[in-house]
C-alpha positions as semicolon CSV with decimal commas, in nm:
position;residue;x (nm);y (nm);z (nm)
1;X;0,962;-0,391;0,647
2;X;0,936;-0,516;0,284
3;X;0,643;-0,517;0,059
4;X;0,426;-0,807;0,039
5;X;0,399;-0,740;-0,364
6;X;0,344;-0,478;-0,587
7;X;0,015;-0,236;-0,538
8;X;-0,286;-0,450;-0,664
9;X;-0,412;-0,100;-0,829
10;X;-0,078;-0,136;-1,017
11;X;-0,088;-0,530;-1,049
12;X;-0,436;-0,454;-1,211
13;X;-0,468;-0,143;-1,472
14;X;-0,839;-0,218;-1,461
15;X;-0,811;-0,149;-1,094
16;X;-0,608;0,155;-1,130
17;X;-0,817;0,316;-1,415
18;X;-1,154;0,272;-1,187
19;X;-0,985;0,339;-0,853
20;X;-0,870;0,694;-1,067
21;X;-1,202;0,745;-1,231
22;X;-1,351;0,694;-0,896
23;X;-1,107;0,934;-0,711
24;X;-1,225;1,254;-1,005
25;X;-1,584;1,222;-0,903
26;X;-1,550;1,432;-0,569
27;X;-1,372;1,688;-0,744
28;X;-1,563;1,713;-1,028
29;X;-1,913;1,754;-0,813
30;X;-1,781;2,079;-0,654
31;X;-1,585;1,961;-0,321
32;X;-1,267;2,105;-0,260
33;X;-0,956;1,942;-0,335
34;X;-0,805;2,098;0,017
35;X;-1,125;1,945;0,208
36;X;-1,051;1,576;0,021
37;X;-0,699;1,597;0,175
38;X;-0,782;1,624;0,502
39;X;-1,043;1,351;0,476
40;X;-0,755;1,146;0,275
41;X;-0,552;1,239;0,527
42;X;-0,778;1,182;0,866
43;X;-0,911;0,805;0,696
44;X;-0,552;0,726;0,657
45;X;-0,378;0,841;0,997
46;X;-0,703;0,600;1,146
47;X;-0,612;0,342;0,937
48;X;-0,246;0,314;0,996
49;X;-0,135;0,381;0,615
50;X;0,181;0,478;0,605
51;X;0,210;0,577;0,234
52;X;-0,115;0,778;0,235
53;X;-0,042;0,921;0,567
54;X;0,317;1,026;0,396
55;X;0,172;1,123;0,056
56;X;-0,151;1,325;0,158
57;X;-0,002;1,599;0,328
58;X;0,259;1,680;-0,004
59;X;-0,066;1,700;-0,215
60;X;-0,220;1,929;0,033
61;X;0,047;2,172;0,047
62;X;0,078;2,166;-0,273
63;X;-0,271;2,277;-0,328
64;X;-0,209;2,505;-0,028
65;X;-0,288;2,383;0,318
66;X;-0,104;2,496;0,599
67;X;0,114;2,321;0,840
68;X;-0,071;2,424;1,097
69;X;-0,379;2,231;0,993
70;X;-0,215;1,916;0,853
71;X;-0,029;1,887;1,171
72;X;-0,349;1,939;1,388
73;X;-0,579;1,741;1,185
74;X;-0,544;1,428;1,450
75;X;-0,701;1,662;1,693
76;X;-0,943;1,840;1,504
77;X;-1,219;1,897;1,735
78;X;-0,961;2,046;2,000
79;X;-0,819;2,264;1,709
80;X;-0,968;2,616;1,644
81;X;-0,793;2,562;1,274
82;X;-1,117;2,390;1,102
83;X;-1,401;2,530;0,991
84;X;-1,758;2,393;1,080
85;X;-1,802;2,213;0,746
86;X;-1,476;2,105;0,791
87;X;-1,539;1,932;1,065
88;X;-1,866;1,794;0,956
89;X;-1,667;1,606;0,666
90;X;-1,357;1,491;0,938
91;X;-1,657;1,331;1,182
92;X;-1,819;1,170;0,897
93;X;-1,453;1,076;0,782
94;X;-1,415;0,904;1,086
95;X;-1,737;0,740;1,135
96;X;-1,709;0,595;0,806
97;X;-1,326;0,475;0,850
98;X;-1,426;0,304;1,160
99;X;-1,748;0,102;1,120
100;X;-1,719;-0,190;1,293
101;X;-1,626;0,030;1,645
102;X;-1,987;0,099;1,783
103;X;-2,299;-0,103;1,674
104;X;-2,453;0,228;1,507
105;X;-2,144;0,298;1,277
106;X;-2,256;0,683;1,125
107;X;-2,511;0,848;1,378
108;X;-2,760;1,078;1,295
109;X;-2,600;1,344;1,497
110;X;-2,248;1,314;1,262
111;X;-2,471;1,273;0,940
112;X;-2,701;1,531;1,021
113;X;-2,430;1,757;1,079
114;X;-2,293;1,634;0,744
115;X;-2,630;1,715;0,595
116;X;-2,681;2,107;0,729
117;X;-2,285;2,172;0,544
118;X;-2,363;2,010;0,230
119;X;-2,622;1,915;-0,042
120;X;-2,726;1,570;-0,163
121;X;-2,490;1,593;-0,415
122;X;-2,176;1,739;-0,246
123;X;-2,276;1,458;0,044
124;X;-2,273;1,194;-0,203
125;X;-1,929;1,295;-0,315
126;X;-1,794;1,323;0,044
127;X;-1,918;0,909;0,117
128;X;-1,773;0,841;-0,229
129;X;-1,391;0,986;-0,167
130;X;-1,411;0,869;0,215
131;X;-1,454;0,512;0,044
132;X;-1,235;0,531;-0,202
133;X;-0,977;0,656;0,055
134;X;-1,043;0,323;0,283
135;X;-1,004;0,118;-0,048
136;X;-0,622;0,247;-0,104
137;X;-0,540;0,247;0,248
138;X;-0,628;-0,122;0,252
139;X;-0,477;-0,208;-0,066
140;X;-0,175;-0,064;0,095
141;X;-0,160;-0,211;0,432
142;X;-0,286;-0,550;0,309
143;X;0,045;-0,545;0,058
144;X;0,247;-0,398;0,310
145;X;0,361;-0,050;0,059
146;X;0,640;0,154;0,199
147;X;0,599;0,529;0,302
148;X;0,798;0,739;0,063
149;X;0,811;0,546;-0,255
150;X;0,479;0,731;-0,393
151;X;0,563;1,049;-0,435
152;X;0,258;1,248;-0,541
C-alpha cells in the first residue's frame, strides 16, 4: 500500500499545533498517560489504524505498560488485567469510537459507569482524548499512512 499524501496534520501546521494542544489537555487535567494509551490504543485497533495501532503500544511501554495488558486490551472485559476504572474508560472508548453501530451510541449504563470512576473534569478529559484519538485515526486511514514510519 502507498500513501494517499502526506498527513493533513503535517500538510497543515495549524492542524498539527491544535491537534497537539488538544492531545496535552487530558494529561494536564490529571488522567494518566498509561490509561490514554490504552484508550489510544482500543479507538485505534476499532478503527483499523495501522500507524496508531503500531505506535501506541511503543509509547505505552515506554511509560510502562506491560505486555500483558497491551496484548489483551482487544479482550478487555474477558481479561482479569484491567482495573474497574480501566474498564469504565475502554467501554466508553468504544462507545464513542463506534457511534453510528446502535441507535443509542453511549448508554447510560457505559456513561454511568464512566461517571462513578471519574469526576466532571477527569470525564471531560476522557471524551476529549477519545476524540482526538478518532480524529488521527481518520486522518490516517483517509490518507492511507503506513504503520512504522511514525516512530513515537
Amino acid at each position: 500500500m502507498q500513501e494517499r499524501m502526506g498527513n493533513p496534520a503535517l500538510v497543515l501546521p495549524a492542524a498539527m499545533q491544535a491537534l497537539n494542544a488538544l492531545s496535552k489537555v487530558p494529561v494536564e487535567t490529571g488522567l494518566s498517560p498509561k490509561l490514554l494509551e490504552l484508550v489510544n490504543l482500543r479507538a485505534s485497533q476499532i478503527n483499523g489504524c495501522s500507524v496508531c495501532v503500531d505506535g501506541h503500544p511503543r509509547i505505552a511501554k515506554k511509560l510502562g505498560e506491560t505486555d500483558e495488558r497491551l496484548f489483551a486490551i482487544g479482550a478487555w472485559r474477558d481479561s482479569p488485567y484491567f482495573s474497574d476504572a480501566e474498564r469504565a474508560a475502554l467501554a466508553l472508548t468504544e462507545a464513542v469510537t463506534r457511534v453510528s453501530d446502535r441507535a443509542d451510541p453511549v448508554p447510560d449504563d457505559v456513561w454511568d459507569e464512566a461517571t462513578r470512576h471519574y469526576d466532571g473534569r477527569s470525564l471531560a478529559a476522557l471524551v476529549i482524548a477519545i476524540a482526538n484519538i478518532n480524529v488521527w485515526n481518520r486522518l490516517n486511514i483517509a490518507t492511507r499512512q503506513i504503520a512504522g514510519a511514525w516512530k513515537p
